[in-house]
PDB file of N, CA, C and O in Angstrom:
ATOM      1  N   UNK A 509     -10.708 -74.022 -40.342  1.00 67.00           N
ATOM      2  CA  UNK A 509     -11.166 -75.084 -39.485  1.00 67.00           C
ATOM      3  C   UNK A 509     -11.510 -74.503 -38.115  1.00 67.00           C
ATOM      4  O   UNK A 509     -10.769 -73.720 -37.569  1.00 67.00           O
ATOM      5  N   UNK A 510     -12.638 -74.883 -37.582  1.00 81.00           N
ATOM      6  CA  UNK A 510     -13.078 -74.351 -36.307  1.00 81.00           C
ATOM      7  C   UNK A 510     -13.289 -75.463 -35.293  1.00 81.00           C
ATOM      8  O   UNK A 510     -13.605 -76.587 -35.644  1.00 81.00           O
ATOM      9  N   UNK A 511     -13.105 -75.090 -34.047  1.00 88.00           N
ATOM     10  CA  UNK A 511     -13.423 -75.979 -32.937  1.00 88.00           C
ATOM     11  C   UNK A 511     -14.907 -75.796 -32.640  1.00 88.00           C
ATOM     12  O   UNK A 511     -15.378 -74.669 -32.503  1.00 88.00           O
ATOM     13  N   UNK A 512     -15.645 -76.896 -32.547  1.00 93.00           N
ATOM     14  CA  UNK A 512     -17.071 -76.774 -32.246  1.00 93.00           C
ATOM     15  C   UNK A 512     -17.351 -77.120 -30.781  1.00 93.00           C
ATOM     16  O   UNK A 512     -16.439 -77.421 -30.010  1.00 93.00           O
ATOM     17  N   UNK A 513     -18.600 -77.060 -30.415  1.00 95.00           N
ATOM     18  CA  UNK A 513     -19.002 -77.277 -29.023  1.00 95.00           C
ATOM     19  C   UNK A 513     -18.599 -78.665 -28.512  1.00 95.00           C
ATOM     20  O   UNK A 513     -18.144 -78.815 -27.383  1.00 95.00           O
ATOM     21  N   UNK A 514     -18.744 -79.691 -29.347  1.00 95.00           N
ATOM     22  CA  UNK A 514     -18.379 -81.041 -28.928  1.00 95.00           C
ATOM     23  C   UNK A 514     -16.877 -81.181 -28.731  1.00 95.00           C
ATOM     24  O   UNK A 514     -16.432 -81.867 -27.808  1.00 95.00           O
ATOM     25  N   UNK A 515     -16.093 -80.535 -29.594  1.00 95.00           N
ATOM     26  CA  UNK A 515     -14.641 -80.530 -29.405  1.00 95.00           C
ATOM     27  C   UNK A 515     -14.304 -79.928 -28.047  1.00 95.00           C
ATOM     28  O   UNK A 515     -13.477 -80.462 -27.301  1.00 95.00           O
ATOM     29  N   UNK A 516     -14.942 -78.805 -27.734  1.00 94.00           N
ATOM     30  CA  UNK A 516     -14.676 -78.130 -26.463  1.00 94.00           C
ATOM     31  C   UNK A 516     -15.065 -78.987 -25.269  1.00 94.00           C
ATOM     32  O   UNK A 516     -14.356 -79.015 -24.258  1.00 94.00           O
ATOM     33  N   UNK A 517     -16.172 -79.700 -25.366  1.00 95.00           N
ATOM     34  CA  UNK A 517     -16.592 -80.577 -24.267  1.00 95.00           C
ATOM     35  C   UNK A 517     -15.530 -81.634 -23.992  1.00 95.00           C
ATOM     36  O   UNK A 517     -15.197 -81.902 -22.829  1.00 95.00           O
ATOM     37  N   UNK A 518     -15.002 -82.235 -25.042  1.00 95.00           N
ATOM     38  CA  UNK A 518     -13.964 -83.257 -24.875  1.00 95.00           C
ATOM     39  C   UNK A 518     -12.690 -82.634 -24.315  1.00 95.00           C
ATOM     40  O   UNK A 518     -12.099 -83.148 -23.358  1.00 95.00           O
ATOM     41  N   UNK A 519     -12.274 -81.508 -24.868  1.00 93.00           N
ATOM     42  CA  UNK A 519     -11.045 -80.856 -24.413  1.00 93.00           C
ATOM     43  C   UNK A 519     -11.149 -80.385 -22.961  1.00 93.00           C
ATOM     44  O   UNK A 519     -10.211 -80.560 -22.174  1.00 93.00           O
ATOM     45  N   UNK A 520     -12.270 -79.809 -22.583  1.00 94.00           N
ATOM     46  CA  UNK A 520     -12.454 -79.339 -21.210  1.00 94.00           C
ATOM     47  C   UNK A 520     -12.478 -80.519 -20.240  1.00 94.00           C
ATOM     48  O   UNK A 520     -11.871 -80.470 -19.169  1.00 94.00           O
ATOM     49  N   UNK A 521     -13.146 -81.581 -20.625  1.00 92.00           N
ATOM     50  CA  UNK A 521     -13.204 -82.766 -19.764  1.00 92.00           C
ATOM     51  C   UNK A 521     -11.835 -83.362 -19.505  1.00 92.00           C
ATOM     52  O   UNK A 521     -11.469 -83.644 -18.358  1.00 92.00           O
ATOM     53  N   UNK A 522     -11.050 -83.539 -20.555  1.00 91.00           N
ATOM     54  CA  UNK A 522      -9.728 -84.134 -20.376  1.00 91.00           C
ATOM     55  C   UNK A 522      -8.802 -83.176 -19.637  1.00 91.00           C
ATOM     56  O   UNK A 522      -8.014 -83.589 -18.788  1.00 91.00           O
ATOM     57  N   UNK A 523      -8.917 -81.897 -19.915  1.00 91.00           N
ATOM     58  CA  UNK A 523      -8.079 -80.915 -19.213  1.00 91.00           C
ATOM     59  C   UNK A 523      -8.397 -80.903 -17.717  1.00 91.00           C
ATOM     60  O   UNK A 523      -7.481 -80.869 -16.884  1.00 91.00           O
ATOM     61  N   UNK A 524      -9.663 -80.944 -17.362  1.00 89.00           N
ATOM     62  CA  UNK A 524     -10.055 -80.943 -15.950  1.00 89.00           C
ATOM     63  C   UNK A 524      -9.546 -82.187 -15.237  1.00 89.00           C
ATOM     64  O   UNK A 524      -9.008 -82.108 -14.128  1.00 89.00           O
ATOM     65  N   UNK A 525      -9.701 -83.339 -15.859  1.00 85.00           N
ATOM     66  CA  UNK A 525      -9.253 -84.580 -15.233  1.00 85.00           C
ATOM     67  C   UNK A 525      -7.736 -84.648 -15.120  1.00 85.00           C
ATOM     68  O   UNK A 525      -7.202 -85.082 -14.089  1.00 85.00           O
ATOM     69  N   UNK A 526      -7.025 -84.217 -16.142  1.00 86.00           N
ATOM     70  CA  UNK A 526      -5.565 -84.235 -16.073  1.00 86.00           C
ATOM     71  C   UNK A 526      -5.042 -83.227 -15.056  1.00 86.00           C
ATOM     72  O   UNK A 526      -4.090 -83.509 -14.327  1.00 86.00           O
ATOM     73  N   UNK A 527      -5.671 -82.062 -14.978  1.00 87.00           N
ATOM     74  CA  UNK A 527      -5.265 -81.063 -13.994  1.00 87.00           C
ATOM     75  C   UNK A 527      -5.451 -81.598 -12.578  1.00 87.00           C
ATOM     76  O   UNK A 527      -4.557 -81.473 -11.737  1.00 87.00           O
ATOM     77  N   UNK A 528      -6.592 -82.206 -12.309  1.00 83.00           N
ATOM     78  CA  UNK A 528      -6.841 -82.787 -10.989  1.00 83.00           C
ATOM     79  C   UNK A 528      -5.837 -83.889 -10.688  1.00 83.00           C
ATOM     80  O   UNK A 528      -5.315 -83.982  -9.582  1.00 83.00           O
ATOM     81  N   UNK A 529      -5.558 -84.711 -11.677  1.00 83.00           N
ATOM     82  CA  UNK A 529      -4.611 -85.806 -11.483  1.00 83.00           C
ATOM     83  C   UNK A 529      -3.212 -85.270 -11.171  1.00 83.00           C
ATOM     84  O   UNK A 529      -2.548 -85.735 -10.241  1.00 83.00           O
ATOM     85  N   UNK A 530      -2.767 -84.276 -11.921  1.00 84.00           N
ATOM     86  CA  UNK A 530      -1.438 -83.714 -11.709  1.00 84.00           C
ATOM     87  C   UNK A 530      -1.337 -82.976 -10.373  1.00 84.00           C
ATOM     88  O   UNK A 530      -0.285 -82.982  -9.731  1.00 84.00           O
ATOM     89  N   UNK A 531      -2.419 -82.362  -9.951  1.00 84.00           N
ATOM     90  CA  UNK A 531      -2.400 -81.605  -8.703  1.00 84.00           C
ATOM     91  C   UNK A 531      -2.439 -82.510  -7.470  1.00 84.00           C
ATOM     92  O   UNK A 531      -1.859 -82.183  -6.440  1.00 84.00           O
ATOM     93  N   UNK A 532      -3.111 -83.636  -7.584  1.00 81.00           N
ATOM     94  CA  UNK A 532      -3.352 -84.471  -6.403  1.00 81.00           C
ATOM     95  C   UNK A 532      -2.875 -85.908  -6.538  1.00 81.00           C
ATOM     96  O   UNK A 532      -2.878 -86.643  -5.558  1.00 81.00           O
ATOM     97  N   UNK A 533      -2.498 -86.306  -7.742  1.00 71.00           N
ATOM     98  CA  UNK A 533      -2.183 -87.710  -7.961  1.00 71.00           C
ATOM     99  C   UNK A 533      -3.418 -88.538  -8.228  1.00 71.00           C
ATOM    100  O   UNK A 533      -3.347 -89.727  -8.481  1.00 71.00           O
ATOM    101  N   UNK A 534      -4.573 -87.903  -8.133  1.00 63.00           N
ATOM    102  CA  UNK A 534      -5.856 -88.559  -8.423  1.00 63.00           C
ATOM    103  C   UNK A 534      -6.754 -87.562  -9.124  1.00 63.00           C
ATOM    104  O   UNK A 534      -6.616 -86.369  -8.944  1.00 63.00           O
ATOM    105  N   UNK A 535      -7.643 -88.067  -9.908  1.00 56.00           N
ATOM    106  CA  UNK A 535      -8.658 -87.194 -10.508  1.00 56.00           C
ATOM    107  C   UNK A 535     -10.001 -87.693 -10.023  1.00 56.00           C
ATOM    108  O   UNK A 535     -10.076 -88.658  -9.271  1.00 56.00           O
ATOM    109  N   UNK A 536     -11.034 -87.049 -10.482  1.00 59.00           N
ATOM    110  CA  UNK A 536     -12.366 -87.541 -10.158  1.00 59.00           C
ATOM    111  C   UNK A 536     -12.562 -88.966 -10.656  1.00 59.00           C
ATOM    112  O   UNK A 536     -13.350 -89.716 -10.126  1.00 59.00           O
ATOM    113  N   UNK A 537     -11.830 -89.336 -11.682  1.00 54.00           N
ATOM    114  CA  UNK A 537     -11.921 -90.685 -12.228  1.00 54.00           C
ATOM    115  C   UNK A 537     -10.904 -91.629 -11.602  1.00 54.00           C
ATOM    116  O   UNK A 537     -10.925 -92.815 -11.884  1.00 54.00           O
ATOM    117  N   UNK A 538      -9.981 -91.128 -10.813  1.00 63.00           N
ATOM    118  CA  UNK A 538      -9.080 -91.998 -10.079  1.00 63.00           C
ATOM    119  C   UNK A 538      -7.702 -92.198 -10.659  1.00 63.00           C
ATOM    120  O   UNK A 538      -6.727 -91.832 -10.038  1.00 63.00           O
ATOM    121  N   UNK A 539      -7.592 -92.767 -11.826  1.00 78.00           N
ATOM    122  CA  UNK A 539      -6.286 -93.109 -12.379  1.00 78.00           C
ATOM    123  C   UNK A 539      -6.184 -92.661 -13.829  1.00 78.00           C
ATOM    124  O   UNK A 539      -7.181 -92.316 -14.462  1.00 78.00           O
ATOM    125  N   UNK A 540      -4.966 -92.709 -14.345  1.00 81.00           N
ATOM    126  CA  UNK A 540      -4.786 -92.371 -15.765  1.00 81.00           C
ATOM    127  C   UNK A 540      -5.557 -93.323 -16.667  1.00 81.00           C
ATOM    128  O   UNK A 540      -6.074 -92.909 -17.708  1.00 81.00           O
ATOM    129  N   UNK A 541      -5.667 -94.591 -16.270  1.00 84.00           N
ATOM    130  CA  UNK A 541      -6.459 -95.536 -17.071  1.00 84.00           C
ATOM    131  C   UNK A 541      -7.926 -95.114 -17.115  1.00 84.00           C
ATOM    132  O   UNK A 541      -8.570 -95.192 -18.159  1.00 84.00           O
ATOM    133  N   UNK A 542      -8.433 -94.655 -15.994  1.00 84.00           N
ATOM    134  CA  UNK A 542      -9.825 -94.188 -15.955  1.00 84.00           C
ATOM    135  C   UNK A 542      -9.988 -92.919 -16.784  1.00 84.00           C
ATOM    136  O   UNK A 542     -11.001 -92.728 -17.448  1.00 84.00           O
ATOM    137  N   UNK A 543      -8.985 -92.045 -16.746  1.00 86.00           N
ATOM    138  CA  UNK A 543      -9.038 -90.826 -17.565  1.00 86.00           C
ATOM    139  C   UNK A 543      -9.064 -91.206 -19.033  1.00 86.00           C
ATOM    140  O   UNK A 543      -9.825 -90.648 -19.822  1.00 86.00           O
ATOM    141  N   UNK A 544      -8.250 -92.190 -19.414  1.00 88.00           N
ATOM    142  CA  UNK A 544      -8.231 -92.675 -20.791  1.00 88.00           C
ATOM    143  C   UNK A 544      -9.597 -93.242 -21.181  1.00 88.00           C
ATOM    144  O   UNK A 544     -10.098 -92.969 -22.273  1.00 88.00           O
ATOM    145  N   UNK A 545     -10.209 -93.994 -20.288  1.00 89.00           N
ATOM    146  CA  UNK A 545     -11.534 -94.555 -20.554  1.00 89.00           C
ATOM    147  C   UNK A 545     -12.572 -93.436 -20.730  1.00 89.00           C
ATOM    148  O   UNK A 545     -13.427 -93.519 -21.603  1.00 89.00           O
ATOM    149  N   UNK A 546     -12.468 -92.404 -19.895  1.00 90.00           N
ATOM    150  CA  UNK A 546     -13.411 -91.294 -20.010  1.00 90.00           C
ATOM    151  C   UNK A 546     -13.225 -90.546 -21.328  1.00 90.00           C
ATOM    152  O   UNK A 546     -14.190 -90.153 -21.978  1.00 90.00           O
ATOM    153  N   UNK A 547     -11.973 -90.339 -21.727  1.00 92.00           N
ATOM    154  CA  UNK A 547     -11.702 -89.677 -22.999  1.00 92.00           C
ATOM    155  C   UNK A 547     -12.315 -90.472 -24.141  1.00 92.00           C
ATOM    156  O   UNK A 547     -12.994 -89.910 -25.003  1.00 92.00           O
ATOM    157  N   UNK A 548     -12.110 -91.784 -24.140  1.00 94.00           N
ATOM    158  CA  UNK A 548     -12.683 -92.637 -25.185  1.00 94.00           C
ATOM    159  C   UNK A 548     -14.210 -92.540 -25.178  1.00 94.00           C
ATOM    160  O   UNK A 548     -14.839 -92.420 -26.230  1.00 94.00           O
ATOM    161  N   UNK A 549     -14.790 -92.577 -23.991  1.00 94.00           N
ATOM    162  CA  UNK A 549     -16.252 -92.468 -23.876  1.00 94.00           C
ATOM    163  C   UNK A 549     -16.743 -91.137 -24.418  1.00 94.00           C
ATOM    164  O   UNK A 549     -17.721 -91.072 -25.169  1.00 94.00           O
ATOM    165  N   UNK A 550     -16.055 -90.042 -24.056  1.00 95.00           N
ATOM    166  CA  UNK A 550     -16.468 -88.722 -24.515  1.00 95.00           C
ATOM    167  C   UNK A 550     -16.304 -88.561 -26.022  1.00 95.00           C
ATOM    168  O   UNK A 550     -17.159 -87.956 -26.680  1.00 95.00           O
ATOM    169  N   UNK A 551     -15.224 -89.092 -26.572  1.00 96.00           N
ATOM    170  CA  UNK A 551     -15.029 -89.013 -28.026  1.00 96.00           C
ATOM    171  C   UNK A 551     -16.188 -89.685 -28.752  1.00 96.00           C
ATOM    172  O   UNK A 551     -16.699 -89.157 -29.743  1.00 96.00           O
ATOM    173  N   UNK A 552     -16.611 -90.823 -28.253  1.00 96.00           N
ATOM    174  CA  UNK A 552     -17.726 -91.529 -28.877  1.00 96.00           C
ATOM    175  C   UNK A 552     -19.054 -90.820 -28.578  1.00 96.00           C
ATOM    176  O   UNK A 552     -19.869 -90.616 -29.477  1.00 96.00           O
ATOM    177  N   UNK A 553     -19.251 -90.423 -27.339  1.00 95.00           N
ATOM    178  CA  UNK A 553     -20.504 -89.787 -26.912  1.00 95.00           C
ATOM    179  C   UNK A 553     -20.803 -88.514 -27.693  1.00 95.00           C
ATOM    180  O   UNK A 553     -21.948 -88.234 -28.050  1.00 95.00           O
ATOM    181  N   UNK A 554     -19.768 -87.730 -27.962  1.00 95.00           N
ATOM    182  CA  UNK A 554     -19.966 -86.457 -28.649  1.00 95.00           C
ATOM    183  C   UNK A 554     -19.772 -86.574 -30.164  1.00 95.00           C
ATOM    184  O   UNK A 554     -19.686 -85.571 -30.867  1.00 95.00           O
ATOM    185  N   UNK A 555     -19.728 -87.798 -30.668  1.00 94.00           N
ATOM    186  CA  UNK A 555     -19.705 -88.034 -32.102  1.00 94.00           C
ATOM    187  C   UNK A 555     -18.373 -87.798 -32.789  1.00 94.00           C
ATOM    188  O   UNK A 555     -18.322 -87.670 -34.010  1.00 94.00           O
ATOM    189  N   UNK A 556     -17.279 -87.773 -32.028  1.00 95.00           N
ATOM    190  CA  UNK A 556     -15.973 -87.557 -32.639  1.00 95.00           C
ATOM    191  C   UNK A 556     -15.317 -88.868 -33.052  1.00 95.00           C
ATOM    192  O   UNK A 556     -14.418 -88.874 -33.884  1.00 95.00           O
ATOM    193  N   UNK A 557     -15.752 -89.979 -32.457  1.00 96.00           N
ATOM    194  CA  UNK A 557     -15.260 -91.307 -32.825  1.00 96.00           C
ATOM    195  C   UNK A 557     -16.457 -92.193 -33.144  1.00 96.00           C
ATOM    196  O   UNK A 557     -17.506 -92.085 -32.501  1.00 96.00           O
ATOM    197  N   UNK A 558     -16.269 -93.060 -34.121  1.00 93.00           N
ATOM    198  CA  UNK A 558     -17.373 -93.917 -34.550  1.00 93.00           C
ATOM    199  C   UNK A 558     -17.593 -95.106 -33.621  1.00 93.00           C
ATOM    200  O   UNK A 558     -18.711 -95.589 -33.494  1.00 93.00           O
ATOM    201  N   UNK A 559     -16.514 -95.598 -33.003  1.00 92.00           N
ATOM    202  CA  UNK A 559     -16.625 -96.754 -32.120  1.00 92.00           C
ATOM    203  C   UNK A 559     -15.492 -96.716 -31.097  1.00 92.00           C
ATOM    204  O   UNK A 559     -14.754 -95.743 -31.033  1.00 92.00           O
ATOM    205  N   UNK A 560     -15.370 -97.788 -30.314  1.00 88.00           N
ATOM    206  CA  UNK A 560     -14.389 -97.837 -29.232  1.00 88.00           C
ATOM    207  C   UNK A 560     -13.038 -98.407 -29.647  1.00 88.00           C
ATOM    208  O   UNK A 560     -12.170 -98.578 -28.797  1.00 88.00           O
ATOM    209  N   UNK A 561     -12.868 -98.687 -30.915  1.00 93.00           N
ATOM    210  CA  UNK A 561     -11.609 -99.303 -31.351  1.00 93.00           C
ATOM    211  C   UNK A 561     -10.443 -98.327 -31.215  1.00 93.00           C
ATOM    212  O   UNK A 561     -10.618 -97.106 -31.239  1.00 93.00           O
ATOM    213  N   UNK A 562      -9.271 -98.887 -31.063  1.00 92.00           N
ATOM    214  CA  UNK A 562      -8.061 -98.066 -30.956  1.00 92.00           C
ATOM    215  C   UNK A 562      -7.895 -97.202 -32.196  1.00 92.00           C
ATOM    216  O   UNK A 562      -7.569 -96.018 -32.091  1.00 92.00           O
ATOM    217  N   UNK A 563      -8.133 -97.772 -33.351  1.00 95.00           N
ATOM    218  CA  UNK A 563      -7.988 -97.018 -34.605  1.00 95.00           C
ATOM    219  C   UNK A 563      -8.957 -95.833 -34.651  1.00 95.00           C
ATOM    220  O   UNK A 563      -8.581 -94.728 -35.055  1.00 95.00           O
ATOM    221  N   UNK A 564     -10.189 -96.046 -34.223  1.00 95.00           N
ATOM    222  CA  UNK A 564     -11.179 -94.959 -34.223  1.00 95.00           C
ATOM    223  C   UNK A 564     -10.787 -93.864 -33.235  1.00 95.00           C
ATOM    224  O   UNK A 564     -10.927 -92.673 -33.528  1.00 95.00           O
ATOM    225  N   UNK A 565     -10.265 -94.261 -32.081  1.00 94.00           N
ATOM    226  CA  UNK A 565      -9.835 -93.279 -31.081  1.00 94.00           C
ATOM    227  C   UNK A 565      -8.638 -92.483 -31.582  1.00 94.00           C
ATOM    228  O   UNK A 565      -8.583 -91.254 -31.422  1.00 94.00           O
ATOM    229  N   UNK A 566      -7.689 -93.165 -32.198  1.00 95.00           N
ATOM    230  CA  UNK A 566      -6.515 -92.479 -32.747  1.00 95.00           C
ATOM    231  C   UNK A 566      -6.919 -91.492 -33.834  1.00 95.00           C
ATOM    232  O   UNK A 566      -6.422 -90.359 -33.882  1.00 95.00           O
ATOM    233  N   UNK A 567      -7.831 -91.906 -34.697  1.00 96.00           N
ATOM    234  CA  UNK A 567      -8.297 -91.031 -35.769  1.00 96.00           C
ATOM    235  C   UNK A 567      -9.038 -89.820 -35.200  1.00 96.00           C
ATOM    236  O   UNK A 567      -8.817 -88.683 -35.629  1.00 96.00           O
ATOM    237  N   UNK A 568      -9.892 -90.047 -34.206  1.00 96.00           N
ATOM    238  CA  UNK A 568     -10.632 -88.946 -33.593  1.00 96.00           C
ATOM    239  C   UNK A 568      -9.678 -87.950 -32.937  1.00 96.00           C
ATOM    240  O   UNK A 568      -9.838 -86.734 -33.090  1.00 96.00           O
ATOM    241  N   UNK A 569      -8.689 -88.448 -32.219  1.00 95.00           N
ATOM    242  CA  UNK A 569      -7.733 -87.552 -31.566  1.00 95.00           C
ATOM    243  C   UNK A 569      -6.890 -86.807 -32.592  1.00 95.00           C
ATOM    244  O   UNK A 569      -6.575 -85.626 -32.412  1.00 95.00           O
ATOM    245  N   UNK A 570      -6.544 -87.467 -33.678  1.00 95.00           N
ATOM    246  CA  UNK A 570      -5.776 -86.819 -34.740  1.00 95.00           C
ATOM    247  C   UNK A 570      -6.564 -85.658 -35.356  1.00 95.00           C
ATOM    248  O   UNK A 570      -6.038 -84.562 -35.530  1.00 95.00           O
ATOM    249  N   UNK A 571      -7.842 -85.912 -35.647  1.00 95.00           N
ATOM    250  CA  UNK A 571      -8.690 -84.864 -36.225  1.00 95.00           C
ATOM    251  C   UNK A 571      -8.923 -83.730 -35.227  1.00 95.00           C
ATOM    252  O   UNK A 571      -8.894 -82.554 -35.600  1.00 95.00           O
ATOM    253  N   UNK A 572      -9.141 -84.081 -33.963  1.00 94.00           N
ATOM    254  CA  UNK A 572      -9.342 -83.064 -32.932  1.00 94.00           C
ATOM    255  C   UNK A 572      -8.088 -82.203 -32.790  1.00 94.00           C
ATOM    256  O   UNK A 572      -8.174 -80.975 -32.731  1.00 94.00           O
ATOM    257  N   UNK A 573      -6.942 -82.830 -32.765  1.00 93.00           N
ATOM    258  CA  UNK A 573      -5.673 -82.097 -32.657  1.00 93.00           C
ATOM    259  C   UNK A 573      -5.473 -81.181 -33.857  1.00 93.00           C
ATOM    260  O   UNK A 573      -5.055 -80.026 -33.704  1.00 93.00           O
ATOM    261  N   UNK A 574      -5.781 -81.669 -35.040  1.00 93.00           N
ATOM    262  CA  UNK A 574      -5.649 -80.847 -36.253  1.00 93.00           C
ATOM    263  C   UNK A 574      -6.557 -79.627 -36.198  1.00 93.00           C
ATOM    264  O   UNK A 574      -6.144 -78.516 -36.545  1.00 93.00           O
ATOM    265  N   UNK A 575      -7.803 -79.839 -35.760  1.00 92.00           N
ATOM    266  CA  UNK A 575      -8.740 -78.705 -35.646  1.00 92.00           C
ATOM    267  C   UNK A 575      -8.257 -77.702 -34.607  1.00 92.00           C
ATOM    268  O   UNK A 575      -8.347 -76.488 -34.814  1.00 92.00           O
ATOM    269  N   UNK A 576      -7.722 -78.192 -33.503  1.00 91.00           N
ATOM    270  CA  UNK A 576      -7.219 -77.308 -32.462  1.00 91.00           C
ATOM    271  C   UNK A 576      -6.031 -76.490 -32.970  1.00 91.00           C
ATOM    272  O   UNK A 576      -5.988 -75.275 -32.792  1.00 91.00           O
ATOM    273  N   UNK A 577      -5.102 -77.149 -33.625  1.00 91.00           N
ATOM    274  CA  UNK A 577      -3.947 -76.425 -34.190  1.00 91.00           C
ATOM    275  C   UNK A 577      -4.376 -75.404 -35.230  1.00 91.00           C
ATOM    276  O   UNK A 577      -3.863 -74.277 -35.254  1.00 91.00           O
ATOM    277  N   UNK A 578      -5.314 -75.779 -36.076  1.00 90.00           N
ATOM    278  CA  UNK A 578      -5.798 -74.851 -37.097  1.00 90.00           C
ATOM    279  C   UNK A 578      -6.476 -73.644 -36.460  1.00 90.00           C
ATOM    280  O   UNK A 578      -6.262 -72.507 -36.865  1.00 90.00           O
ATOM    281  N   UNK A 579      -7.294 -73.902 -35.439  1.00 88.00           N
ATOM    282  CA  UNK A 579      -7.991 -72.797 -34.773  1.00 88.00           C
ATOM    283  C   UNK A 579      -6.996 -71.873 -34.077  1.00 88.00           C
ATOM    284  O   UNK A 579      -7.149 -70.656 -34.132  1.00 88.00           O
ATOM    285  N   UNK A 580      -6.006 -72.424 -33.442  1.00 87.00           N
ATOM    286  CA  UNK A 580      -4.997 -71.603 -32.783  1.00 87.00           C
ATOM    287  C   UNK A 580      -4.158 -70.842 -33.799  1.00 87.00           C
ATOM    288  O   UNK A 580      -3.808 -69.691 -33.568  1.00 87.00           O
ATOM    289  N   UNK A 581      -3.884 -71.476 -34.933  1.00 86.00           N
ATOM    290  CA  UNK A 581      -3.128 -70.816 -35.981  1.00 86.00           C
ATOM    291  C   UNK A 581      -3.910 -69.681 -36.599  1.00 86.00           C
ATOM    292  O   UNK A 581      -3.340 -68.650 -36.973  1.00 86.00           O
ATOM    293  N   UNK A 582      -5.223 -69.838 -36.699  1.00 63.00           N
ATOM    294  CA  UNK A 582      -6.079 -68.792 -37.254  1.00 63.00           C
ATOM    295  C   UNK A 582      -6.070 -67.540 -36.386  1.00 63.00           C
ATOM    296  O   UNK A 582      -6.328 -66.443 -36.852  1.00 63.00           O
ATOM    297  N   UNK A 583      -5.766 -67.700 -35.113  1.00 59.00           N
ATOM    298  CA  UNK A 583      -5.806 -66.566 -34.180  1.00 59.00           C
ATOM    299  C   UNK A 583      -4.438 -65.982 -33.918  1.00 59.00           C
ATOM    300  O   UNK A 583      -4.335 -64.977 -33.250  1.00 59.00           O
ATOM    301  N   UNK A 584      -3.409 -66.629 -34.423  1.00 50.00           N
ATOM    302  CA  UNK A 584      -2.048 -66.147 -34.144  1.00 50.00           C
ATOM    303  C   UNK A 584      -1.721 -64.941 -34.986  1.00 50.00           C
ATOM    304  O   UNK A 584      -2.298 -64.613 -35.958  1.00 50.00           O
TER     305      UNK A 584
END
């Protein structure tokens, strides 16, 4: 299992926003709720989630996490 370009876009986006939030108490998006909204938007935008439903977001994150773990395991 490999991480593709769209996976990386989502992971980099969430990592950047969470890092900014943890460093300053704010991110470019402002709050954790806004970060969550951006993550949902990116999952859908990059084709990792089919729609905005909670179930679709949970499934997309589950698959993304599995691919990330598999890719990291392949390199260990």
